[in-house]
Amino acid sequence: MARRLANVKTREQTGFEYVVNSINPWTPFGKKQLKERAPYFPGQEDELRTALDKLEIMQGIIQDNPGINDRLVEILHCMKDNSFSIERCEENTLSMVELFEIKAFLLQCEQILAEIEKVKDVIPSDFVIASTSGLLDILDPRKDRVNTFYIYEEFSEILGNLRKDKRDLEIRLRKEQKNIRTRIHEKHGITLTPKFDYVVSKADAEELEKISSIEELEITDQDYMSITFGLKATDETYEISGRMTEIDNEIEEEEAVVRERLSRDIWKWHETLEKNCEILGALDLAMAKASYAMAHNCVKPVIVEDHIINIKEGRQLQAEDVLKSKGKKYTPIDIQLSEGVTCITGANMGGKTVSLKMVGLVQLLAQYGFFVPCTEAEIGLANHMQILIGDSQSLERGLSSFGSEMEELKEIMDNCMERSFVLVDEIASGTNPREGLALTKSLVHYLLEKPYMCLITTHYDVMENEKRIKNMQVSGLRNADFSLIKKELVYANRKERIEIIGKYMDYRLIEIKEGAAVPHDALHIAEMLGIDKEIIGMANDIINKE
């Protein structure tokens, strides 16, 4: 069983699957490799660095050679998966369609090689396919290099002689039919079509009687309006047609012999063909990944041995795409994590969950060999990674959101190992605050003793003189001009007021040292949305007393 870095839910909730589904290789080989992607684990840092270096080179080729990239995409887009036909070659005879498709594939490989030759000094050897011109010469003996397939006479001397005999018979048959047509014209004054038939309307009884009396003609077809007459077979034409049928059968048998021989010839090349399919998939996938990285301003992460993650101006691509679709701008986040526990606090509108998902997305993309949505990133590889997003429910099993959270938390604890990366969002928000605070604190202190890297978002203050906990806060409304916000809110409706406050939110993270003043964003937001000042005042008094 393949080793697993993260479960399906983690890959989905971080936005990793969203990114992967947005990457579009052109060939079935590239699509297969994307689907069967495997992560890199601790100890494979050098392999990952090499893979990322190759991706960087591919990105440079695309940027510096847009014409070559366009032509490669055009060729790759037309490729079909012939792997099943190649496998069949060993013991089966390929059909004409299969032979055509393999010849088309070989022609495409020649075109790919011609484009790769233009960048041979820079492109990694992993993306260079082997020449298959030898096999193409076998399938295309005239070297026309046309995207069609025909069993040429060059494939078989017997076949050439049979086709010549058939052509001679066809000439004889047509000559005899022309002689009969001429006699009918001279004797009866009617002219048959080039196909040697004559159509008579059923309404024309006189014409119908006349044509029916011509002994050289017989009815070959009719509908509700007309009757079609054609030439009757004579002894000579019957003999010629019979011989042509025999030759057609002989030609068909010889073509089958040729197809069988060509199938064996293709099998001799099967290892090269299969390897080329694999290389083409790698080339295609690298081009797709590089193109996506350029379109979304992703960069090559620096892979380190330490169990850390340092992100500068990181973005959660799924959230960014949603904001862009609404004409809004995403605020990039800086964050540095190492083994231990880092907590992010802030109001619900502060984007804590999105920041959590962003970190998970960057980690997963890096470990799967993708560029990451940051301006800079240092990534240490994890052995296991799992995210727990609060307020999930398991309706099928009748579990509350809290019960479902606890099951997921147990799964995380059961699967964690050295160099695990744990991301937890608002744990215990589905139970009463007192128990929720106790559970959150106990979880944090439990994780502090483990060799894990943990990022937790929470409403609760879990520091309490614990210097080992790194506390980050969403900057939020810390530096906002509240008088300006209130002026904008005066004439706004409910939906507009939420959007106005969101516009002034600063989603960047800042590190909070022990003893630092905690901003009361939740109270500020409540006040601006019209909650009575007396309620806000009492809430502030309670916070200050605590």
PDB file of N, CA and C in Angstrom, residues 159 162 166 242-256:
ATOM      1  N   LEU A 159       0.685  -9.007 -52.469  1.00  0.00           N
ATOM      2  CA  LEU A 159      -0.394  -8.032 -52.421  1.00  0.00           C
ATOM      3  C   LEU A 159      -0.363  -7.126 -53.652  1.00  0.00           C
ATOM      4  N   LEU A 162      -1.754  -9.074 -56.645  1.00  0.00           N
ATOM      5  CA  LEU A 162      -3.202  -9.253 -56.543  1.00  0.00           C
ATOM      6  C   LEU A 162      -3.943  -7.961 -56.898  1.00  0.00           C
ATOM      7  N   LYS A 166      -6.552  -7.249 -59.973  1.00  0.00           N
ATOM      8  CA  LYS A 166      -7.884  -6.703 -59.753  1.00  0.00           C
ATOM      9  C   LYS A 166      -8.119  -5.473 -60.630  1.00  0.00           C
ATOM     10  N   GLY A 242     -16.957 -12.644 -60.623  1.00  0.00           N
ATOM     11  CA  GLY A 242     -16.613 -13.763 -59.754  1.00  0.00           C
ATOM     12  C   GLY A 242     -15.137 -13.800 -59.436  1.00  0.00           C
ATOM     13  N   ARG A 243     -14.317 -13.582 -60.485  1.00  0.00           N
ATOM     14  CA  ARG A 243     -12.867 -13.583 -60.256  1.00  0.00           C
ATOM     15  C   ARG A 243     -12.452 -12.421 -59.359  1.00  0.00           C
ATOM     16  N   MET A 244     -13.112 -11.267 -59.521  1.00  0.00           N
ATOM     17  CA  MET A 244     -12.802 -10.118 -58.677  1.00  0.00           C
ATOM     18  C   MET A 244     -13.131 -10.405 -57.209  1.00  0.00           C
ATOM     19  N   THR A 245     -14.234 -11.124 -56.986  1.00  0.00           N
ATOM     20  CA  THR A 245     -14.586 -11.493 -55.612  1.00  0.00           C
ATOM     21  C   THR A 245     -13.524 -12.401 -55.004  1.00  0.00           C
ATOM     22  N   GLU A 246     -13.044 -13.348 -55.806  1.00  0.00           N
ATOM     23  CA  GLU A 246     -11.985 -14.247 -55.323  1.00  0.00           C
ATOM     24  C   GLU A 246     -10.732 -13.447 -54.969  1.00  0.00           C
ATOM     25  N   ILE A 247     -10.375 -12.507 -55.861  1.00  0.00           N
ATOM     26  CA  ILE A 247      -9.168 -11.702 -55.606  1.00  0.00           C
ATOM     27  C   ILE A 247      -9.353 -10.825 -54.370  1.00  0.00           C
ATOM     28  N   ASP A 248     -10.575 -10.280 -54.186  1.00  0.00           N
ATOM     29  CA  ASP A 248     -10.835  -9.470 -52.980  1.00  0.00           C
ATOM     30  C   ASP A 248     -10.586 -10.290 -51.713  1.00  0.00           C
ATOM     31  N   ASN A 249     -11.020 -11.539 -51.718  1.00  0.00           N
ATOM     32  CA  ASN A 249     -10.786 -12.409 -50.565  1.00  0.00           C
ATOM     33  C   ASN A 249      -9.293 -12.666 -50.364  1.00  0.00           C
ATOM     34  N   GLU A 250      -8.576 -12.879 -51.455  1.00  0.00           N
ATOM     35  CA  GLU A 250      -7.132 -13.113 -51.374  1.00  0.00           C
ATOM     36  C   GLU A 250      -6.420 -11.856 -50.874  1.00  0.00           C
ATOM     37  N   ILE A 251      -6.880 -10.687 -51.337  1.00  0.00           N
ATOM     38  CA  ILE A 251      -6.281  -9.424 -50.877  1.00  0.00           C
ATOM     39  C   ILE A 251      -6.525  -9.243 -49.384  1.00  0.00           C
ATOM     40  N   GLU A 252      -7.743  -9.545 -48.962  1.00  0.00           N
ATOM     41  CA  GLU A 252      -8.076  -9.404 -47.547  1.00  0.00           C
ATOM     42  C   GLU A 252      -7.208 -10.319 -46.695  1.00  0.00           C
ATOM     43  N   GLU A 253      -6.996 -11.540 -47.152  1.00  0.00           N
ATOM     44  CA  GLU A 253      -6.147 -12.483 -46.416  1.00  0.00           C
ATOM     45  C   GLU A 253      -4.707 -11.998 -46.366  1.00  0.00           C
ATOM     46  N   GLU A 254      -4.204 -11.480 -47.497  1.00  0.00           N
ATOM     47  CA  GLU A 254      -2.821 -11.007 -47.523  1.00  0.00           C
ATOM     48  C   GLU A 254      -2.656  -9.749 -46.670  1.00  0.00           C
ATOM     49  N   GLU A 255      -3.656  -8.879 -46.658  1.00  0.00           N
ATOM     50  CA  GLU A 255      -3.593  -7.689 -45.804  1.00  0.00           C
ATOM     51  C   GLU A 255      -3.562  -8.084 -44.334  1.00  0.00           C
ATOM     52  N   ALA A 256      -4.282  -9.164 -43.996  1.00  0.00           N
ATOM     53  CA  ALA A 256      -4.248  -9.654 -42.617  1.00  0.00           C
ATOM     54  C   ALA A 256      -2.857 -10.156 -42.267  1.00  0.00           C
TER      55      ALA A 256
END
